[in-house]
Coordinates of C-alpha atoms in Angstrom, one line a residue:
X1 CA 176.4 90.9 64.8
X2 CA 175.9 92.0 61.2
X3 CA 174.4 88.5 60.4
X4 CA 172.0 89.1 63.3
X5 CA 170.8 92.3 62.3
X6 CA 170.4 91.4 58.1
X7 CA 167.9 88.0 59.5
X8 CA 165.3 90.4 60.6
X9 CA 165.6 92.8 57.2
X10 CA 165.1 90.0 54.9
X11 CA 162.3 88.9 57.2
X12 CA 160.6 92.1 57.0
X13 CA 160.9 92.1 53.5
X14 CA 159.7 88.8 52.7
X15 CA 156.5 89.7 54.3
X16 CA 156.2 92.9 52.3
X17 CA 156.8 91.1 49.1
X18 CA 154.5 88.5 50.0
X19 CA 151.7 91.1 50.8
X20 CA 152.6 92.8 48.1
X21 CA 152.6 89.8 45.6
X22 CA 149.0 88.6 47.5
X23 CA 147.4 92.1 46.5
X24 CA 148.4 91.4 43.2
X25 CA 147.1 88.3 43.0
X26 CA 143.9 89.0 44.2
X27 CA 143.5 92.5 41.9
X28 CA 144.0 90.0 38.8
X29 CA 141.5 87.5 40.2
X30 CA 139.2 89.6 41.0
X31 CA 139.1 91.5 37.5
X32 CA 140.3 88.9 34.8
X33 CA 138.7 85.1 36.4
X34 CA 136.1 85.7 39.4
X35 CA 132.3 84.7 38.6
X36 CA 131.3 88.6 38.4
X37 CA 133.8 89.3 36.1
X38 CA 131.6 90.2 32.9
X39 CA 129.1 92.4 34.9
X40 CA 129.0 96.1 34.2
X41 CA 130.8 99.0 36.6
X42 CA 134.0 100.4 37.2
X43 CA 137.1 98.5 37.4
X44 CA 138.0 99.6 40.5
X45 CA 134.9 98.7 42.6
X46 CA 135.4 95.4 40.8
X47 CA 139.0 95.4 42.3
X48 CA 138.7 95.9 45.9
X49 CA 136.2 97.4 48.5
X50 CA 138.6 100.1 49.3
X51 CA 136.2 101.9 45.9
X52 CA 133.1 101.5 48.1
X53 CA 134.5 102.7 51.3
X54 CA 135.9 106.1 50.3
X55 CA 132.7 106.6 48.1
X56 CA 130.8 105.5 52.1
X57 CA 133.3 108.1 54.7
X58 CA 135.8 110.5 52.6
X59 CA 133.9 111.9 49.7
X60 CA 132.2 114.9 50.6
X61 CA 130.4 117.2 51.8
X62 CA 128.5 113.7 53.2
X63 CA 129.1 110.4 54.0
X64 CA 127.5 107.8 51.9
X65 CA 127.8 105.6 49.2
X66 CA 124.1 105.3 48.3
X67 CA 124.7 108.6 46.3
X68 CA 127.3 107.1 44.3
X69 CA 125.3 103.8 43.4
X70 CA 122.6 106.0 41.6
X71 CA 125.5 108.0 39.7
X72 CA 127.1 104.6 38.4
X73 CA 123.7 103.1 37.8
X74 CA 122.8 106.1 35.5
X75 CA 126.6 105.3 33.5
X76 CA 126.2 101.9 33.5
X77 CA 122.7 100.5 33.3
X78 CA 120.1 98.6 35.9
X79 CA 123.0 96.0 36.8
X80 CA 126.3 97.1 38.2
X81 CA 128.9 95.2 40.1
X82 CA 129.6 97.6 43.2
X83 CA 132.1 95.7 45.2
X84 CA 134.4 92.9 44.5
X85 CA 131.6 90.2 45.8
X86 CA 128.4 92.5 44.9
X87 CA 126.2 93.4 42.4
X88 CA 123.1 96.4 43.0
X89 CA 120.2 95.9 40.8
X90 CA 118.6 99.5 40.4
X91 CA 115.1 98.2 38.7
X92 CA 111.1 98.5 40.8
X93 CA 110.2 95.4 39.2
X94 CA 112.7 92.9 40.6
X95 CA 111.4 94.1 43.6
X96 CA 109.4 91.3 44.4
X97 CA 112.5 88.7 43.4
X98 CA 114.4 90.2 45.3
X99 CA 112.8 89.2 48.4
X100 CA 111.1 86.4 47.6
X101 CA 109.1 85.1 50.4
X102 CA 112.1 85.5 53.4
X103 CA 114.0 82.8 51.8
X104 CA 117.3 85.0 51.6
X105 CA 119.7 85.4 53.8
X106 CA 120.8 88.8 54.6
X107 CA 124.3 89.8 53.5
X108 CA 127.5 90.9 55.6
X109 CA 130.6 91.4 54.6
X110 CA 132.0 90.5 58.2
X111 CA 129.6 86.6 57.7
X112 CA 128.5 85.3 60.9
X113 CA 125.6 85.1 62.1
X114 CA 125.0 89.2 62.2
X115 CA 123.4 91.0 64.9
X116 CA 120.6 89.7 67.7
X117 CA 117.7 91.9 66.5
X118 CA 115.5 90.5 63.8
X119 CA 116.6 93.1 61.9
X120 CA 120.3 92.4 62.2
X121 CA 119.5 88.4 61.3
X122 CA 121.7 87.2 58.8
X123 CA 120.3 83.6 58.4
X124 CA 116.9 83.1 56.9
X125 CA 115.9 80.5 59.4
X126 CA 117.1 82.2 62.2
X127 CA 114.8 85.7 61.1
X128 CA 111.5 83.7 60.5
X129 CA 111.9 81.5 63.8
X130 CA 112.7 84.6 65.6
X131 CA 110.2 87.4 63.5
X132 CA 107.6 84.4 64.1
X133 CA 107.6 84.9 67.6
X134 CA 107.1 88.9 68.1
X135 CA 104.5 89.1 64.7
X136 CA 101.5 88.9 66.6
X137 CA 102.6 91.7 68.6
X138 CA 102.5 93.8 65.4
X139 CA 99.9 92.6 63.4
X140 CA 96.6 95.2 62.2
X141 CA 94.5 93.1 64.7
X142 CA 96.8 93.4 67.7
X143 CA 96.5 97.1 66.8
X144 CA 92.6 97.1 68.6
X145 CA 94.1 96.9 71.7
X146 CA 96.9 98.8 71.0
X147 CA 95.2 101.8 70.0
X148 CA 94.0 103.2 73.3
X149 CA 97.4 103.2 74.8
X150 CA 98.4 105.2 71.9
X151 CA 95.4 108.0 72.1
X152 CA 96.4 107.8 75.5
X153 CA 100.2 109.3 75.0
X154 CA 98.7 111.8 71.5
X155 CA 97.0 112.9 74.7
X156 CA 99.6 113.3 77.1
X157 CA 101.9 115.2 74.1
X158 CA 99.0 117.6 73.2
X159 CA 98.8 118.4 76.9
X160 CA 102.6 119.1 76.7
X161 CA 102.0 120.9 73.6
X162 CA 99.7 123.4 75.1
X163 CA 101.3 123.9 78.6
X164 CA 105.2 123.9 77.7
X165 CA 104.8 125.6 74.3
X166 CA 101.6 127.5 73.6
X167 CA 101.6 129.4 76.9
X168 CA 105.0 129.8 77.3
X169 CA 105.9 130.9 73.5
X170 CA 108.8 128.7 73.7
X171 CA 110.2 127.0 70.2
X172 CA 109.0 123.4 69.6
X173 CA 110.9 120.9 67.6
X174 CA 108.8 118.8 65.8
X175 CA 111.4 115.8 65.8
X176 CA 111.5 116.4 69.6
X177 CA 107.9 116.5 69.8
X178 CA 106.4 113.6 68.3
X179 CA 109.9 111.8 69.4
X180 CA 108.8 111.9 72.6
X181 CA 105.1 110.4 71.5
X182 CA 107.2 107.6 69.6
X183 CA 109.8 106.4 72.0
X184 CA 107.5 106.4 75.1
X185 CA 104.5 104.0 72.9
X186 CA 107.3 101.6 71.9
X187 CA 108.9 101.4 74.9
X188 CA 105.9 101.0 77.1
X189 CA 104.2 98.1 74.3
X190 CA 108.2 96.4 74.4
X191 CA 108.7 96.5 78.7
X192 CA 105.2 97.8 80.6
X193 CA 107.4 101.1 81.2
X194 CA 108.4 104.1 79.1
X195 CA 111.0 106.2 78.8
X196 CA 109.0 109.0 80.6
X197 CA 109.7 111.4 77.1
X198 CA 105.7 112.8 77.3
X199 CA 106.5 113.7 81.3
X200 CA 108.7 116.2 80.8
X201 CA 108.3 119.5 80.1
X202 CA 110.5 119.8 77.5
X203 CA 109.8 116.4 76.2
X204 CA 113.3 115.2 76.4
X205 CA 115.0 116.2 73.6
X206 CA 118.2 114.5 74.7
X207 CA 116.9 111.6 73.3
X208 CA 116.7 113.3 69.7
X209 CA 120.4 113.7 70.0
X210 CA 121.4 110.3 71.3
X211 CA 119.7 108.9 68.2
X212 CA 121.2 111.4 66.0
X213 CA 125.2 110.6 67.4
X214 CA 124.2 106.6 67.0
X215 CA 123.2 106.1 63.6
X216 CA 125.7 109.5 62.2
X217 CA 128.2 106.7 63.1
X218 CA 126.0 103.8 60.7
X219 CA 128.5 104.8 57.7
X220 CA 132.1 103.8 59.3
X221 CA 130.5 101.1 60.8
X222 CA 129.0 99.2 58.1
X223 CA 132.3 99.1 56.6
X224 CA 134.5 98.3 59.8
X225 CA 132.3 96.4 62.2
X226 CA 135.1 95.9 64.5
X227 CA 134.8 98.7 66.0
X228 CA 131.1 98.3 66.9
X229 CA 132.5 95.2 68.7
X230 CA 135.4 96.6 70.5
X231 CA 132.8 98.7 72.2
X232 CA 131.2 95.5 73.8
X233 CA 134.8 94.9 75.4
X234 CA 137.3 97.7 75.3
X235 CA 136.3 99.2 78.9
X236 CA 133.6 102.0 79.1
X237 CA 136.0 104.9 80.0
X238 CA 138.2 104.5 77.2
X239 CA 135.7 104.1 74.4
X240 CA 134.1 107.6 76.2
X241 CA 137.6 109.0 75.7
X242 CA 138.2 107.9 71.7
X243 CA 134.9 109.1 71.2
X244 CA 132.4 111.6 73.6
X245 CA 129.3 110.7 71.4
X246 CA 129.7 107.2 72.8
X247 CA 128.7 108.6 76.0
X248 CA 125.0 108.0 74.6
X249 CA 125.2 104.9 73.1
X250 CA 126.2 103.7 76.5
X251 CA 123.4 106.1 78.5
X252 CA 120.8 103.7 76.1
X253 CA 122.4 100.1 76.2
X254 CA 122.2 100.5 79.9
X255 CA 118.1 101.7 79.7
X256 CA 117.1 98.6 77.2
X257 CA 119.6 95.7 79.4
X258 CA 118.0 97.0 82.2
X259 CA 114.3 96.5 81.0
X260 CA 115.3 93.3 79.8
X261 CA 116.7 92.4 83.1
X262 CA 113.6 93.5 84.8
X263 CA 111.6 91.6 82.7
X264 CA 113.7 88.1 83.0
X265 CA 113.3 88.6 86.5
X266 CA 110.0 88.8 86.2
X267 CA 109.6 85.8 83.6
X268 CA 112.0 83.8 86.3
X269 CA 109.8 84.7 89.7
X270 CA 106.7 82.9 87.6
X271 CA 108.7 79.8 86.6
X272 CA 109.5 79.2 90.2
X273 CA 105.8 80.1 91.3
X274 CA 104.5 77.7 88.5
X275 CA 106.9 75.0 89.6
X276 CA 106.0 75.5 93.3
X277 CA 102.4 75.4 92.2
X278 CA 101.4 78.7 92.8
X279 CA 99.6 81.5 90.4
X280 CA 102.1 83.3 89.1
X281 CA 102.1 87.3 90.1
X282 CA 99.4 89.0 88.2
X283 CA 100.8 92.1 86.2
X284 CA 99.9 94.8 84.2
X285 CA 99.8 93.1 80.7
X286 CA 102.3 90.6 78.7
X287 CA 104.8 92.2 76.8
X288 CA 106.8 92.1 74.1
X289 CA 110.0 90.5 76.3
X290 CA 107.8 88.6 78.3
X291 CA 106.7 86.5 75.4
X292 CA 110.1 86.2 74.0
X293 CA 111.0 84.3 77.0
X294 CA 108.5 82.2 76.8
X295 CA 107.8 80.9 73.2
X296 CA 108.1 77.6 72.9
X297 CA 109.5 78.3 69.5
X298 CA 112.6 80.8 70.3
X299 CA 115.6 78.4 70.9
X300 CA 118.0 79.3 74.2
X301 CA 120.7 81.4 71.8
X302 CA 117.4 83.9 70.8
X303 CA 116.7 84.4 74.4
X304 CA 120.2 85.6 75.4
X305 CA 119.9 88.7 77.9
X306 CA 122.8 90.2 75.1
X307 CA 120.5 89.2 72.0
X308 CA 117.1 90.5 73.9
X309 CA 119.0 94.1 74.5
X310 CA 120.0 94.2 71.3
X311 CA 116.3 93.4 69.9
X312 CA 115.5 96.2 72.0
X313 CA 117.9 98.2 70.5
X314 CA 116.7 97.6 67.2
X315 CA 112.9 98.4 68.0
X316 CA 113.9 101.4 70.4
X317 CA 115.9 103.1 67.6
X318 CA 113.2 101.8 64.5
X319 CA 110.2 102.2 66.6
X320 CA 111.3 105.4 68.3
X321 CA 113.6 107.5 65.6
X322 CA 112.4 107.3 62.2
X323 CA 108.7 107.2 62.5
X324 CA 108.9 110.8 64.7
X325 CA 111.6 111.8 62.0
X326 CA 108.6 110.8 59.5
X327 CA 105.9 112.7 61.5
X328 CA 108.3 116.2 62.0
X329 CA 108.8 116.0 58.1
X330 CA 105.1 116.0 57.5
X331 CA 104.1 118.8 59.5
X332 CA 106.7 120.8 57.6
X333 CA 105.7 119.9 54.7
X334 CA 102.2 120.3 55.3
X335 CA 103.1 124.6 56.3
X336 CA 105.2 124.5 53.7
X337 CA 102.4 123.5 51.7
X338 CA 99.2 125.5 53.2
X339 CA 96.8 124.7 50.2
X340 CA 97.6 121.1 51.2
X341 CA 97.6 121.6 55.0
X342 CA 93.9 123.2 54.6
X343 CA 92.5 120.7 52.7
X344 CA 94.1 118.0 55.3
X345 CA 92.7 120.4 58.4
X346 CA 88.8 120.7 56.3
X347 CA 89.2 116.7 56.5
X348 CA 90.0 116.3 60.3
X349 CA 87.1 118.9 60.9
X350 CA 84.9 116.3 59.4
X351 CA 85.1 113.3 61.8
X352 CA 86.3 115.7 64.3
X353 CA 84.0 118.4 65.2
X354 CA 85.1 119.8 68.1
X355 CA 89.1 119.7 68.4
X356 CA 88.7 117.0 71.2
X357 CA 85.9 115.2 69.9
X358 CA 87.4 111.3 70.0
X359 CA 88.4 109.7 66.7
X360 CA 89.7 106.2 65.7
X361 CA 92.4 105.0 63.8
X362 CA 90.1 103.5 61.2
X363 CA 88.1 106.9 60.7
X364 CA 91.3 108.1 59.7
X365 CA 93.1 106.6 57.8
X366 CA 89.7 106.6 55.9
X367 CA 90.4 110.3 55.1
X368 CA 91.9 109.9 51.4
X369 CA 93.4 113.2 51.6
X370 CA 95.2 112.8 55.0
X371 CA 96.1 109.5 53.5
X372 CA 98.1 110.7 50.3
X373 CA 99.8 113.4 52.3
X374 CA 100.8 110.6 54.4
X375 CA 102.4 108.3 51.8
X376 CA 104.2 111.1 49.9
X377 CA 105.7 112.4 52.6
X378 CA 106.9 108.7 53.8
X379 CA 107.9 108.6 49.8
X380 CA 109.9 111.7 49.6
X381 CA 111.4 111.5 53.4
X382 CA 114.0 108.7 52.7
X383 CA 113.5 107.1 55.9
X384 CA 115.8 103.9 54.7
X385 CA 118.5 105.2 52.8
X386 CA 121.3 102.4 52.8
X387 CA 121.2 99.5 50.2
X388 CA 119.6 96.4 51.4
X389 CA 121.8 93.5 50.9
X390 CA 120.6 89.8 50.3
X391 CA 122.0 86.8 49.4
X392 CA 120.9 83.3 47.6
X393 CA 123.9 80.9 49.3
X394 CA 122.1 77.8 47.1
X395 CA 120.7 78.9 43.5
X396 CA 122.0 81.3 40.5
X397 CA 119.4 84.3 39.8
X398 CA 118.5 85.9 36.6
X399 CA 118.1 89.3 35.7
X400 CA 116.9 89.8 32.6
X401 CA 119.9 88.1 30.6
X402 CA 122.2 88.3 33.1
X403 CA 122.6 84.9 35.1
X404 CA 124.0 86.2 39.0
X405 CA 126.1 83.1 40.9
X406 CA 125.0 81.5 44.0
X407 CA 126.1 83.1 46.9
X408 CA 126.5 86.6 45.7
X409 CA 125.5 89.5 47.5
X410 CA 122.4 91.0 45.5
X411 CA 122.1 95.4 47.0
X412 CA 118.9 97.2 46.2
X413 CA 117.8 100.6 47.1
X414 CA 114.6 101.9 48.4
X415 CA 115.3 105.1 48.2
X416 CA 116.0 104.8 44.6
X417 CA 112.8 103.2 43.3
X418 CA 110.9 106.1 45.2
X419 CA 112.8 108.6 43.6
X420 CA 112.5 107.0 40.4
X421 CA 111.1 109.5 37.2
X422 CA 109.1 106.7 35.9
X423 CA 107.0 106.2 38.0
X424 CA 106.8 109.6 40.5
X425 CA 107.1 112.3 37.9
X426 CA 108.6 115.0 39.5
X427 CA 110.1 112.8 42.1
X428 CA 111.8 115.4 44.2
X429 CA 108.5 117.4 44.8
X430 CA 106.0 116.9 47.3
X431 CA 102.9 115.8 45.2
X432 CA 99.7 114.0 47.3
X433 CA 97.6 114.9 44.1
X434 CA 99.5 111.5 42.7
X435 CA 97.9 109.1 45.2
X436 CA 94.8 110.5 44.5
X437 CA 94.8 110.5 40.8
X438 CA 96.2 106.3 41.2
X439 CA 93.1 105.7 43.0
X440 CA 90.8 107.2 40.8
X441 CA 92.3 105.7 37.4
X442 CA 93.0 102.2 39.1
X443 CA 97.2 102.8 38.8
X444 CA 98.8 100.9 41.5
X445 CA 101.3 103.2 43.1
X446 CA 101.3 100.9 45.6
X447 CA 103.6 98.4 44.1
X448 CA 106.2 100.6 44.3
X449 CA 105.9 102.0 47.5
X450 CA 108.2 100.4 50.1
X451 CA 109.3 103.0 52.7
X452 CA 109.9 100.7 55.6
X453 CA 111.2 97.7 53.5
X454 CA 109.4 95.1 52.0
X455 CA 107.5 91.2 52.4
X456 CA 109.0 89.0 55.4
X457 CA 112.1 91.6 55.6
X458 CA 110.0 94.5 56.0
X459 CA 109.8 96.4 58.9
X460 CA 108.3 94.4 62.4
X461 CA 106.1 97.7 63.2
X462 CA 104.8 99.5 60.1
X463 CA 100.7 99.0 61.5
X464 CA 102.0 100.4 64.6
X465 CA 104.3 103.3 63.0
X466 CA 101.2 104.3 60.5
X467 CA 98.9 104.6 63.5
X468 CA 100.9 106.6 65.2
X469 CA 101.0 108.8 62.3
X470 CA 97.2 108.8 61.3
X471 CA 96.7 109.2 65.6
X472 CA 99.3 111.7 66.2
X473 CA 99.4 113.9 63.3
X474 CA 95.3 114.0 63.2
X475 CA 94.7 115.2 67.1
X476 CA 97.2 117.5 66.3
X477 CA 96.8 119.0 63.8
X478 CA 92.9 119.6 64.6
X479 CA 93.2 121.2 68.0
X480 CA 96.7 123.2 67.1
X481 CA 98.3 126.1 65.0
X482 CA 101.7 126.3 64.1
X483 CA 104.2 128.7 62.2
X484 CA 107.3 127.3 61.0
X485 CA 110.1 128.6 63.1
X486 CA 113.7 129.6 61.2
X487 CA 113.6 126.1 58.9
X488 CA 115.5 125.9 55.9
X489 CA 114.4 123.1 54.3
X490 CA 117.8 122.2 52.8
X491 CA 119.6 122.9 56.1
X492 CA 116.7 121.0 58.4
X493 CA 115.1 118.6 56.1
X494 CA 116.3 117.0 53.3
X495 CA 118.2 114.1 53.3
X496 CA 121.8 114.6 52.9
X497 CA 123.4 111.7 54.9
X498 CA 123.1 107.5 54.1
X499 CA 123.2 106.5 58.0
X500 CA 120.7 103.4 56.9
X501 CA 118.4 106.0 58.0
X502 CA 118.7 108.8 56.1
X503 CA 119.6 111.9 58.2
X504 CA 120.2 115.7 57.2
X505 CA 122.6 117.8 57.7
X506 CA 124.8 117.7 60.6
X507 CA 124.1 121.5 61.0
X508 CA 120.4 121.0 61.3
X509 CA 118.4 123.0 63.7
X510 CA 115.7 120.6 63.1
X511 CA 112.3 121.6 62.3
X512 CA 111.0 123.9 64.5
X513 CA 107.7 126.1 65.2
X514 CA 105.6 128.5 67.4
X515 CA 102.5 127.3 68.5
X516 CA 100.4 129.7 67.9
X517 CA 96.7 128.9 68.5
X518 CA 94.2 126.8 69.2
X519 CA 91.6 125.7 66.5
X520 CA 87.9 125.8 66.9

């Protein structure tokens, strides 16, 4: 009996020392002989990812390691090893390296071949075949026949505005507000259907929250993926009883399979017409699933109803989230700086001289005013706030004198280079006068201004997110007046989360306001 029970103990701790003797093993690898063993940063990021993790969920009062990166950057220098396998490069001018013409592959601790959305594409053949396919959709020229449909929902949310808000007196939220305008555009260019947001009276501000529970979760995550896949299988009831904010991811996986569903059934009817030799069903317009579908280019794994919901996914949350998130921080900013909200308002009167005189995109974004309040806001609003990871699987890069292996994960940070002293002065204040002063002394700000990413990884819809800002945030602001409504701009504003997005506080009221008037 005794013999039985000791077999067992020695088991157990053979697999304890063996654990026990792997850690070890690994700790000294990873410090003393691994490739990245001569770059700069702390010896414990160097030894295990547990560093980067409790830097990403337990250090307080917010989650996010992006904060800590700067902080080690400023102790170390430009190049810092951050993980065991990865080194951040914190310099505006390797910018352009860094991306180098799409032929990187996107990095993930988990490999694989990532998620379905072109965003979430690992591979760098698998994002141009698939990008390729929805760029025309996106492109400044497609935005000619966009642009009606657009002035067609500014119009439907100023109507909203005026009933719902200026005769009633009630409080409008601004993310709300021109989250509404946002989802419904992207929704109706992606499936021929919207959301319905700009229908409502109160323009739906569920939605606001759904987004906010998602990507508040982005920071555990990113670091144990798993999870986001035992959602996909551990059954629906139980995920909703771990976690009650899960109740929303699944009210908006159910919208975007569904719209794909509708539209495979759709794509499916015509084959069988076209095979039968009749025309298929005339509809509204092609969209953005439709042509998925049928590029000749896509392969059968990028036309998967699971990798189609999750490109809608992608383009709901991107397309719907952060450019209203950009547009709400705007308007604040804009009341919280009248001399600057005059002089945008004196512009608008110019090409718009009654408040619902029509105006075009490119009359606009014309307005050089309008235009630097616009890029300093998208500067200073952190919409991507996470590190961006790449990797070169085939050739060693150089930094300066520092020679990085083949296949090492390469993080830079966005939010960094905009906050950088050298070339915003002041990088923490709200400054248009600095887009105008580049333009007239020939300094291109330009090259270091990358809010929604940058070259063939750069975000799908940035012409359609900066006319919906130039569209939306013009008709507006001409026709209506607003007072700022209990905001604290530290509370409801700033940036004080790394969710990739970057989100504010969790006690946020958002940013709220009275409509007020009507302008002449």
């Amino acid at each position: 009996m005794m013999v039985t029970m000791i077999a067992p103990l020695h088991l157990v701790a053979l697999a304890v020392l063996s654990s026990l003797g792997y850690v070890a093993y690994l700790v000294i690898y990873r410090l003393y002989f691994h490739p990245l063993r001569h770059f700069p940063g702390p010896k414990l990021a160097a030894a295990t990812l547990w560093y980067e993790i409790f830097n990403d969920w337990f250090r307080g009062p917010y989650p996010g390691s992006t904060w800590n990166i700067d902080h080690l950057h400023r102790q170390y220098g430009p190049i810092i090893r951050k993980a065991p396998n990865e080194i951040s490069i914190q310099d505006p001018d390797y910018l352009d390296t860094f991306f180098a013409g799409g032929r990187r592959d996107r990095y993930s601790r988990q490999g694989g071949e990532g998620q379905g959305s072109v965003q979430g594409t690992l591979l760098a053949s698998d994002h141009k075949r698939r990008r390729g396919a929805l760029t025309r959709f996106f492109s400044k020229r497609s935005l000619t026949t966009l642009e009606p449909q657009i002035v067609e929902k500014v119009e439907q949310l100023s109507e909203r505005i005026e009933e719902g808000f200026l005769k009633t007196g009630n409080v409008l939220e601004a993310g709300v507000a021109f989250g509404a305008l946002t989802l419904d555009v992207i929704t109706d260019y992606c499936f021929d259907q919207s959301f319905g947001c700009l229908q409502k009276p109160d323009l739906a501000p569920e939605w606001r929250h759904i987004f906010w529970q998602m990507l508040g979760s982005i920071p555990l995550l990113r670091n144990w993926t798993f999870v986001a896949d035992m959602l996909f299988w551990v059954p629906q009831a139980v995920a909703r009883w771990a976690n009650p904010s899960m109740e929303q991811f699944f009210i908006m996986e159910a919208e975007n399979q569904a719209k794909v569903l509708q539209v495979t059934k759709e794509w499916e009817a015509d084959q069988v017409a076209k095979s039968e030799g009749r025309d298929p069903e005339k509809r509204g317009k092609r969209t953005i699933f439709y042509d998925i579908l049928d590029s000749p280019s896509l392969l059968p794994k990028d036309k998967t109803t699971k990798r189609m919901t999750e490109e809608a996914f992608g383009m709901v949350v991107a397309g719907g989230y952060t450019t209203g998130k950009a547009m709400s921080n705007l308007i604040y900013r804009l009341h919280a700086n009248p001399e600057w909200l005059a002089k945008v308002r004196e512009e608008l009167d110019s090409v718009m001289k009654s408040p619902h005189d029509p105006v075009t995109l490119a009359e606009l974004q014309a307005l050089p005013i309008l235009t630097a309040c616009v890029k300093e806001n998208l500067r200073i609003s952190k919409i991507i706030a996470d590190n961006i990871l790449m990797v070169e699987p085939d050739h060693a890069l150089v930094y300066k004198d520092w020679v990085i292996p083949p296949g090492t994960a390469i993080a830079m940070n966005l939010y960094h280079m905009h906050m950088d002293e050298n070339i915003y002065p002041e990088p923490t204040v709200f400054k248009p006068e600095r887009w105008i002063e580049a333009a007239a002394t020939g300094q291109d700000l330009d090259k270091y201004f990358a809010p929604f990413s940058k070259g063939p990884r750069g975000c799908l819809g940035v012409n359609l997110a900066n006319a919906q800002m130039y569209l939306g945030m013009g008709v507006i602001l001409r026709r209506f007046n607003f007072e700022l409504f209990d905001v604290v701009e530290e509370r409801d504003v700033r940036t004080m989360r790394d969710c990739f997005v970057g989100l504010e506080s969790p006690e946020s009221k958002g940013v709220r306001f009275k409509v007020v008037g009507t302008r002449e």
